[in-house]
């Protein structure tokens, strides 16, 4: 009886699953850092009209090429200086965060829906479905993303909507490959066979039995593709085929500053560092979420 009471007391003193999850989250420094940095960037993007202090589209040729505050000759009204048209660089940087986050989010959402559906169908049903999906994946992998995106955007014209759609329709392959492999690993496990034995529908098995056990892999791919889409948009804008002027885009800011990079390197350094920090935060977030939500770490 004494042992039974002690056992019950230990169970009552044991931390709850929520407490264990909080401990794992806050004990993962990469995840905490990624969440903090990404939260700051999202907050900056949302509050850009309040923080900017200037219109990112307003030109002032008299105040053009003002250096940032740490350089000699800076203007207190323009903390990060101005570009070749006299537009406030801080305002364009803050509004550019909206562009990068929107493109990364919506491109990953479109490609994720396409790739996840194809990968889950291939992994669960196998047979001809798997053959068709594998063929489509091989076709997609044979297509160079940057060249195809350049060609499509050049034909349809550069705009935010076109860039998002093009990237979303080109980046689904990694979702399909990872989800196909993950579903193949779990589709014949005991709990899936048990669900089939008691007559659960295919939709219920996929949504309630398979997806919760592969979602950690999906999270990693989502974050990787978000970062990939942001960098691709910056590359397209740098080449003049992405987001078009005067829209404030970090890639476009780098493109506009490349002609002066030997004389005014801060024109490229500021948006370049912003891109680096954003992509790093997204990757750290994905890596941390994968560690926290991995099946072997639950419970």
mmCIF file of C-alpha atoms in Angstrom:
data_model
loop_
_atom_site.group_PDB
_atom_site.id
_atom_site.type_symbol
_atom_site.label_atom_id
_atom_site.label_comp_id
_atom_site.label_asym_id
_atom_site.label_seq_id
_atom_site.Cartn_x
_atom_site.Cartn_y
_atom_site.Cartn_z
ATOM 1 C CA UNK A 1 0.000 0.000 0.000
ATOM 2 C CA UNK A 2 2.854 2.353 0.869
ATOM 3 C CA UNK A 3 4.425 1.794 -2.515
ATOM 4 C CA UNK A 4 1.120 2.478 -4.241
ATOM 5 C CA UNK A 5 0.719 5.777 -2.405
ATOM 6 C CA UNK A 6 4.271 6.768 -3.259
ATOM 7 C CA UNK A 7 3.674 5.927 -6.905
ATOM 8 C CA UNK A 8 0.507 8.040 -7.002
ATOM 9 C CA UNK A 9 2.302 10.916 -5.273
ATOM 10 C CA UNK A 10 5.147 10.794 -7.830
ATOM 11 C CA UNK A 11 2.623 10.847 -10.688
ATOM 12 C CA UNK A 12 0.912 13.867 -9.175
ATOM 13 C CA UNK A 13 4.241 15.655 -8.789
ATOM 14 C CA UNK A 14 5.299 14.829 -12.360
ATOM 15 C CA UNK A 15 5.231 17.814 -14.754
ATOM 16 C CA UNK A 16 2.356 18.069 -17.196
ATOM 17 C CA UNK A 17 2.881 17.591 -20.967
ATOM 18 C CA UNK A 18 2.467 21.359 -21.432
ATOM 19 C CA UNK A 19 5.194 22.032 -18.865
ATOM 20 C CA UNK A 20 7.494 19.532 -20.571
ATOM 21 C CA UNK A 21 6.839 21.199 -23.938
ATOM 22 C CA UNK A 22 7.590 24.646 -22.517
ATOM 23 C CA UNK A 23 10.823 23.346 -21.026
ATOM 24 C CA UNK A 24 11.903 21.876 -24.372
ATOM 25 C CA UNK A 25 10.981 25.050 -26.254
ATOM 26 C CA UNK A 26 12.788 27.459 -23.923
ATOM 27 C CA UNK A 27 15.705 25.051 -23.588
ATOM 28 C CA UNK A 28 16.323 25.152 -27.334
ATOM 29 C CA UNK A 29 18.324 28.359 -27.780
ATOM 30 C CA UNK A 30 18.224 28.277 -31.572
ATOM 31 C CA UNK A 31 14.438 28.058 -31.538
ATOM 32 C CA UNK A 32 14.098 30.875 -28.997
ATOM 33 C CA UNK A 33 16.460 33.091 -30.990
ATOM 34 C CA UNK A 34 14.659 32.335 -34.259
ATOM 35 C CA UNK A 35 11.238 33.053 -32.750
ATOM 36 C CA UNK A 36 12.449 36.295 -31.164
ATOM 37 C CA UNK A 37 14.111 37.643 -34.299
ATOM 38 C CA UNK A 38 11.246 36.612 -36.567
ATOM 39 C CA UNK A 39 8.704 38.110 -34.173
ATOM 40 C CA UNK A 40 10.613 41.412 -34.210
ATOM 41 C CA UNK A 41 10.716 41.423 -38.025
ATOM 42 C CA UNK A 42 6.992 40.636 -38.266
ATOM 43 C CA UNK A 43 6.217 43.368 -35.731
ATOM 44 C CA UNK A 44 8.358 45.831 -37.680
ATOM 45 C CA UNK A 45 6.568 44.905 -40.903
ATOM 46 C CA UNK A 46 3.144 45.393 -39.301
ATOM 47 C CA UNK A 47 4.093 48.693 -37.673
ATOM 48 C CA UNK A 48 6.057 50.027 -40.650
ATOM 49 C CA UNK A 49 3.762 53.071 -41.178
ATOM 50 C CA UNK A 50 4.305 54.106 -37.555
ATOM 51 C CA UNK A 51 8.038 53.398 -37.405
ATOM 52 C CA UNK A 52 9.160 54.673 -40.800
ATOM 53 C CA UNK A 53 8.508 58.374 -40.324
ATOM 54 C CA UNK A 54 8.792 58.914 -44.101
ATOM 55 C CA UNK A 55 6.967 57.821 -47.217
ATOM 56 C CA UNK A 56 9.054 55.042 -48.840
ATOM 57 C CA UNK A 57 7.983 56.299 -52.283
ATOM 58 C CA UNK A 58 8.617 60.034 -51.713
ATOM 59 C CA UNK A 59 11.575 61.360 -53.722
ATOM 60 C CA UNK A 60 13.776 64.273 -52.718
ATOM 61 C CA UNK A 61 16.639 64.799 -55.158
ATOM 62 C CA UNK A 62 18.110 67.524 -52.943
ATOM 63 C CA UNK A 63 18.638 64.962 -50.159
ATOM 64 C CA UNK A 64 19.832 62.083 -52.363
ATOM 65 C CA UNK A 65 22.647 59.726 -51.276
ATOM 66 C CA UNK A 66 22.721 60.812 -47.644
ATOM 67 C CA UNK A 67 24.861 58.336 -45.657
ATOM 68 C CA UNK A 68 23.540 56.440 -42.593
ATOM 69 C CA UNK A 69 23.916 57.805 -39.065
ATOM 70 C CA UNK A 70 27.279 56.161 -38.309
ATOM 71 C CA UNK A 71 28.987 57.901 -41.230
ATOM 72 C CA UNK A 72 30.164 61.467 -41.585
ATOM 73 C CA UNK A 73 27.717 63.799 -43.306
ATOM 74 C CA UNK A 74 24.593 61.923 -42.203
ATOM 75 C CA UNK A 75 21.200 63.584 -41.840
ATOM 76 C CA UNK A 76 19.367 63.107 -38.488
ATOM 77 C CA UNK A 77 16.065 62.960 -40.384
ATOM 78 C CA UNK A 78 17.247 59.911 -42.336
ATOM 79 C CA UNK A 79 18.853 57.463 -39.905
ATOM 80 C CA UNK A 80 19.842 54.967 -42.598
ATOM 81 C CA UNK A 81 20.407 57.590 -45.254
ATOM 82 C CA UNK A 82 18.717 57.987 -48.613
ATOM 83 C CA UNK A 83 19.043 56.285 -51.994
ATOM 84 C CA UNK A 84 19.863 57.723 -55.424
ATOM 85 C CA UNK A 85 16.388 59.285 -55.655
ATOM 86 C CA UNK A 86 16.403 60.746 -52.166
ATOM 87 C CA UNK A 87 13.989 58.166 -50.733
ATOM 88 C CA UNK A 88 14.387 57.360 -47.044
ATOM 89 C CA UNK A 89 16.293 54.082 -46.763
ATOM 90 C CA UNK A 90 14.892 53.153 -43.355
ATOM 91 C CA UNK A 91 11.328 53.521 -44.615
ATOM 92 C CA UNK A 92 12.043 51.386 -47.664
ATOM 93 C CA UNK A 93 13.760 48.771 -45.486
ATOM 94 C CA UNK A 94 10.795 48.548 -43.113
ATOM 95 C CA UNK A 95 8.229 48.326 -45.888
ATOM 96 C CA UNK A 96 10.473 45.829 -47.705
ATOM 97 C CA UNK A 97 10.047 43.439 -44.778
ATOM 98 C CA UNK A 98 6.364 43.200 -45.721
ATOM 99 C CA UNK A 99 7.267 42.185 -49.270
ATOM 100 C CA UNK A 100 9.748 39.514 -48.218
ATOM 101 C CA UNK A 101 7.498 38.001 -45.554
ATOM 102 C CA UNK A 102 4.460 37.990 -47.848
ATOM 103 C CA UNK A 103 6.336 36.307 -50.684
ATOM 104 C CA UNK A 104 7.889 33.699 -48.406
ATOM 105 C CA UNK A 105 4.604 32.892 -46.675
ATOM 106 C CA UNK A 106 2.317 32.680 -49.698
ATOM 107 C CA UNK A 107 4.850 30.940 -51.945
ATOM 108 C CA UNK A 108 5.423 28.303 -49.242
ATOM 109 C CA UNK A 109 1.656 27.956 -48.759
ATOM 110 C CA UNK A 110 0.981 27.362 -52.469
ATOM 111 C CA UNK A 111 3.897 24.985 -52.972
ATOM 112 C CA UNK A 112 3.148 23.243 -49.673
ATOM 113 C CA UNK A 113 -0.452 22.472 -50.609
ATOM 114 C CA UNK A 114 0.595 21.081 -53.989
ATOM 115 C CA UNK A 115 3.623 19.108 -52.826
ATOM 116 C CA UNK A 116 2.068 17.756 -49.635
ATOM 117 C CA UNK A 117 -1.016 16.468 -51.444
ATOM 118 C CA UNK A 118 1.124 14.767 -54.091
ATOM 119 C CA UNK A 119 3.602 13.313 -51.594
ATOM 120 C CA UNK A 120 0.955 11.957 -49.231
ATOM 121 C CA UNK A 121 -1.001 10.411 -52.118
ATOM 122 C CA UNK A 122 2.129 8.767 -53.530
ATOM 123 C CA UNK A 123 3.305 7.468 -50.173
ATOM 124 C CA UNK A 124 -0.059 6.148 -48.982
ATOM 125 C CA UNK A 125 -1.568 4.668 -52.132
ATOM 126 C CA UNK A 126 1.638 3.583 -53.897
ATOM 127 C CA UNK A 127 1.322 1.731 -57.212
ATOM 128 C CA UNK A 128 0.415 3.842 -60.223
ATOM 129 C CA UNK A 129 -0.190 6.923 -58.123
ATOM 130 C CA UNK A 130 3.360 6.695 -56.834
ATOM 131 C CA UNK A 131 4.700 6.188 -60.362
ATOM 132 C CA UNK A 132 2.884 9.268 -61.675
ATOM 133 C CA UNK A 133 3.961 11.469 -58.759
ATOM 134 C CA UNK A 134 7.556 10.235 -58.994
ATOM 135 C CA UNK A 135 7.571 11.032 -62.711
ATOM 136 C CA UNK A 136 6.271 14.556 -62.047
ATOM 137 C CA UNK A 137 8.899 15.054 -59.349
ATOM 138 C CA UNK A 138 11.646 13.977 -61.741
ATOM 139 C CA UNK A 139 10.314 16.346 -64.412
ATOM 140 C CA UNK A 140 10.269 19.201 -61.924
ATOM 141 C CA UNK A 141 13.798 18.412 -60.681
ATOM 142 C CA UNK A 142 15.053 18.532 -64.270
ATOM 143 C CA UNK A 143 13.823 22.130 -64.571
ATOM 144 C CA UNK A 144 16.228 24.814 -63.261
ATOM 145 C CA UNK A 145 14.136 26.969 -60.945
ATOM 146 C CA UNK A 146 15.897 30.275 -61.533
ATOM 147 C CA UNK A 147 15.910 29.978 -65.331
ATOM 148 C CA UNK A 148 12.265 28.906 -65.498
ATOM 149 C CA UNK A 149 11.254 31.699 -63.102
ATOM 150 C CA UNK A 150 13.193 34.233 -65.155
ATOM 151 C CA UNK A 151 11.530 33.067 -68.374
ATOM 152 C CA UNK A 152 7.995 33.042 -66.951
ATOM 153 C CA UNK A 153 8.341 36.398 -65.205
ATOM 154 C CA UNK A 154 9.864 37.919 -68.346
ATOM 155 C CA UNK A 155 6.841 36.747 -70.367
ATOM 156 C CA UNK A 156 4.116 37.611 -67.857
ATOM 157 C CA UNK A 157 5.775 40.712 -66.438
ATOM 158 C CA UNK A 158 7.229 41.330 -63.019
ATOM 159 C CA UNK A 159 4.807 41.970 -60.168
ATOM 160 C CA UNK A 160 4.282 40.769 -56.618
ATOM 161 C CA UNK A 161 1.397 38.477 -57.594
ATOM 162 C CA UNK A 162 3.246 36.940 -60.532
ATOM 163 C CA UNK A 163 6.386 36.297 -58.471
ATOM 164 C CA UNK A 164 4.384 34.612 -55.690
ATOM 165 C CA UNK A 165 2.492 32.372 -58.123
ATOM 166 C CA UNK A 166 5.607 31.430 -60.098
ATOM 167 C CA UNK A 167 7.598 30.547 -56.978
ATOM 168 C CA UNK A 168 4.666 28.680 -55.468
ATOM 169 C CA UNK A 169 4.290 26.551 -58.610
ATOM 170 C CA UNK A 170 8.018 25.820 -58.816
ATOM 171 C CA UNK A 171 8.966 24.953 -55.234
ATOM 172 C CA UNK A 172 6.639 22.036 -54.479
ATOM 173 C CA UNK A 173 9.115 19.249 -55.280
ATOM 174 C CA UNK A 174 10.804 19.170 -51.872
ATOM 175 C CA UNK A 175 7.422 18.942 -50.159
ATOM 176 C CA UNK A 176 6.470 16.007 -52.372
ATOM 177 C CA UNK A 177 9.759 14.138 -51.872
ATOM 178 C CA UNK A 178 9.848 14.573 -48.085
ATOM 179 C CA UNK A 179 6.173 13.779 -47.525
ATOM 180 C CA UNK A 180 6.296 10.730 -49.793
ATOM 181 C CA UNK A 181 9.270 9.363 -47.878
ATOM 182 C CA UNK A 182 7.733 10.164 -44.488
ATOM 183 C CA UNK A 183 4.385 8.561 -45.317
ATOM 184 C CA UNK A 184 6.100 5.447 -46.666
ATOM 185 C CA UNK A 185 7.783 5.029 -43.284
ATOM 186 C CA UNK A 186 4.561 5.147 -41.249
ATOM 187 C CA UNK A 187 1.812 3.771 -43.517
ATOM 188 C CA UNK A 188 2.394 0.139 -42.467
ATOM 189 C CA UNK A 189 2.916 0.718 -38.749
ATOM 190 C CA UNK A 190 0.652 -0.893 -36.170
ATOM 191 C CA UNK A 191 -1.546 2.095 -35.385
ATOM 192 C CA UNK A 192 -2.292 2.669 -39.090
ATOM 193 C CA UNK A 193 -3.140 -1.011 -39.593
ATOM 194 C CA UNK A 194 -5.330 -0.893 -36.495
ATOM 195 C CA UNK A 195 -7.228 2.094 -37.887
ATOM 196 C CA UNK A 196 -7.751 0.203 -41.148
ATOM 197 C CA UNK A 197 -8.917 -2.889 -39.254
ATOM 198 C CA UNK A 198 -11.664 -1.049 -37.393
ATOM 199 C CA UNK A 199 -12.944 0.446 -40.648
ATOM 200 C CA UNK A 200 -11.682 4.052 -40.508
ATOM 201 C CA UNK A 201 -11.988 5.968 -43.743
ATOM 202 C CA UNK A 202 -8.949 6.819 -45.834
ATOM 203 C CA UNK A 203 -9.377 10.507 -45.078
ATOM 204 C CA UNK A 204 -9.492 9.867 -41.331
ATOM 205 C CA UNK A 205 -6.418 7.638 -41.458
ATOM 206 C CA UNK A 206 -4.413 10.211 -43.414
ATOM 207 C CA UNK A 207 -5.502 13.244 -41.387
ATOM 208 C CA UNK A 208 -5.589 11.764 -37.880
ATOM 209 C CA UNK A 209 -3.131 8.872 -37.940
ATOM 210 C CA UNK A 210 -0.457 9.689 -40.513
ATOM 211 C CA UNK A 211 -0.207 13.488 -40.700
ATOM 212 C CA UNK A 212 0.384 14.097 -36.938
ATOM 213 C CA UNK A 213 3.388 11.774 -37.126
ATOM 214 C CA UNK A 214 4.985 13.396 -40.176
ATOM 215 C CA UNK A 215 4.117 17.033 -39.496
ATOM 216 C CA UNK A 216 7.530 17.698 -37.942
ATOM 217 C CA UNK A 217 9.166 16.965 -41.298
ATOM 218 C CA UNK A 218 6.616 19.185 -43.026
ATOM 219 C CA UNK A 219 7.466 22.066 -40.667
ATOM 220 C CA UNK A 220 11.130 21.891 -41.619
ATOM 221 C CA UNK A 221 10.317 21.943 -45.333
ATOM 222 C CA UNK A 222 7.930 24.887 -44.921
ATOM 223 C CA UNK A 223 10.590 26.998 -43.251
ATOM 224 C CA UNK A 224 13.261 25.987 -45.757
ATOM 225 C CA UNK A 225 11.025 26.850 -48.696
ATOM 226 C CA UNK A 226 10.002 30.145 -47.128
ATOM 227 C CA UNK A 227 13.658 31.108 -46.906
ATOM 228 C CA UNK A 228 14.264 29.748 -50.429
ATOM 229 C CA UNK A 229 11.370 31.792 -51.841
ATOM 230 C CA UNK A 230 12.600 34.968 -50.144
ATOM 231 C CA UNK A 231 16.079 34.527 -51.606
ATOM 232 C CA UNK A 232 14.694 33.720 -55.055
ATOM 233 C CA UNK A 233 12.541 36.840 -55.004
ATOM 234 C CA UNK A 234 15.596 38.870 -54.043
ATOM 235 C CA UNK A 235 17.534 37.295 -56.931
ATOM 236 C CA UNK A 236 14.748 38.008 -59.425
ATOM 237 C CA UNK A 237 14.405 41.586 -58.197
ATOM 238 C CA UNK A 238 18.190 41.999 -58.377
ATOM 239 C CA UNK A 239 18.034 40.937 -62.027
ATOM 240 C CA UNK A 240 15.165 43.350 -62.688
ATOM 241 C CA UNK A 241 12.493 40.680 -63.224
ATOM 242 C CA UNK A 242 11.000 40.482 -59.758
ATOM 243 C CA UNK A 243 9.067 43.088 -57.837
ATOM 244 C CA UNK A 244 9.122 46.238 -59.958
ATOM 245 C CA UNK A 245 10.067 49.789 -58.881
ATOM 246 C CA UNK A 246 9.107 51.767 -56.946
ATOM 247 C CA UNK A 247 7.882 48.936 -54.676
ATOM 248 C CA UNK A 248 10.296 48.671 -51.723
ATOM 249 C CA UNK A 249 11.886 45.228 -52.025
ATOM 250 C CA UNK A 250 15.164 44.210 -50.402
ATOM 251 C CA UNK A 251 16.329 42.530 -53.591
ATOM 252 C CA UNK A 252 15.420 45.618 -55.603
ATOM 253 C CA UNK A 253 17.264 47.826 -53.102
ATOM 254 C CA UNK A 254 20.392 45.717 -53.610
ATOM 255 C CA UNK A 255 19.944 45.945 -57.379
ATOM 256 C CA UNK A 256 19.568 49.716 -57.294
ATOM 257 C CA UNK A 257 22.649 50.068 -55.109
ATOM 258 C CA UNK A 258 24.973 47.795 -57.075
ATOM 259 C CA UNK A 259 26.154 50.610 -59.327
ATOM 260 C CA UNK A 260 27.452 52.501 -56.287
ATOM 261 C CA UNK A 261 28.706 49.554 -54.239
ATOM 262 C CA UNK A 262 32.373 50.551 -54.584
ATOM 263 C CA UNK A 263 31.683 54.078 -53.353
ATOM 264 C CA UNK A 264 28.660 53.614 -51.078
ATOM 265 C CA UNK A 265 28.735 49.940 -49.943
ATOM 266 C CA UNK A 266 26.090 50.567 -47.288
ATOM 267 C CA UNK A 267 23.459 50.730 -50.050
ATOM 268 C CA UNK A 268 23.930 46.970 -50.510
ATOM 269 C CA UNK A 269 25.054 46.054 -46.998
ATOM 270 C CA UNK A 270 21.899 47.254 -45.221
ATOM 271 C CA UNK A 271 19.298 45.259 -47.227
ATOM 272 C CA UNK A 272 21.779 42.376 -47.534
ATOM 273 C CA UNK A 273 22.150 42.092 -43.763
ATOM 274 C CA UNK A 274 18.364 42.319 -43.396
ATOM 275 C CA UNK A 275 17.934 39.397 -45.816
ATOM 276 C CA UNK A 276 20.591 37.389 -43.975
ATOM 277 C CA UNK A 277 18.974 37.936 -40.574
ATOM 278 C CA UNK A 278 15.489 37.069 -41.841
ATOM 279 C CA UNK A 279 16.573 33.858 -43.579
ATOM 280 C CA UNK A 280 18.688 32.829 -40.573
ATOM 281 C CA UNK A 281 15.763 33.361 -38.190
ATOM 282 C CA UNK A 282 13.413 31.292 -40.378
ATOM 283 C CA UNK A 283 15.918 28.437 -40.644
ATOM 284 C CA UNK A 284 16.588 28.426 -36.900
ATOM 285 C CA UNK A 285 12.840 28.419 -36.267
ATOM 286 C CA UNK A 286 12.315 25.433 -38.545
ATOM 287 C CA UNK A 287 15.214 23.481 -37.087
ATOM 288 C CA UNK A 288 14.028 24.145 -33.558
ATOM 289 C CA UNK A 289 10.416 23.208 -34.273
ATOM 290 C CA UNK A 290 11.607 19.975 -35.868
ATOM 291 C CA UNK A 291 13.532 19.090 -32.702
ATOM 292 C CA UNK A 292 10.647 19.970 -30.397
ATOM 293 C CA UNK A 293 7.894 18.228 -32.394
ATOM 294 C CA UNK A 294 9.850 15.092 -33.324
ATOM 295 C CA UNK A 295 7.893 11.967 -32.206
ATOM 296 C CA UNK A 296 10.814 10.695 -30.134
ATOM 297 C CA UNK A 297 10.813 13.940 -28.125
ATOM 298 C CA UNK A 298 7.116 13.992 -27.260
ATOM 299 C CA UNK A 299 5.467 12.947 -24.103
#
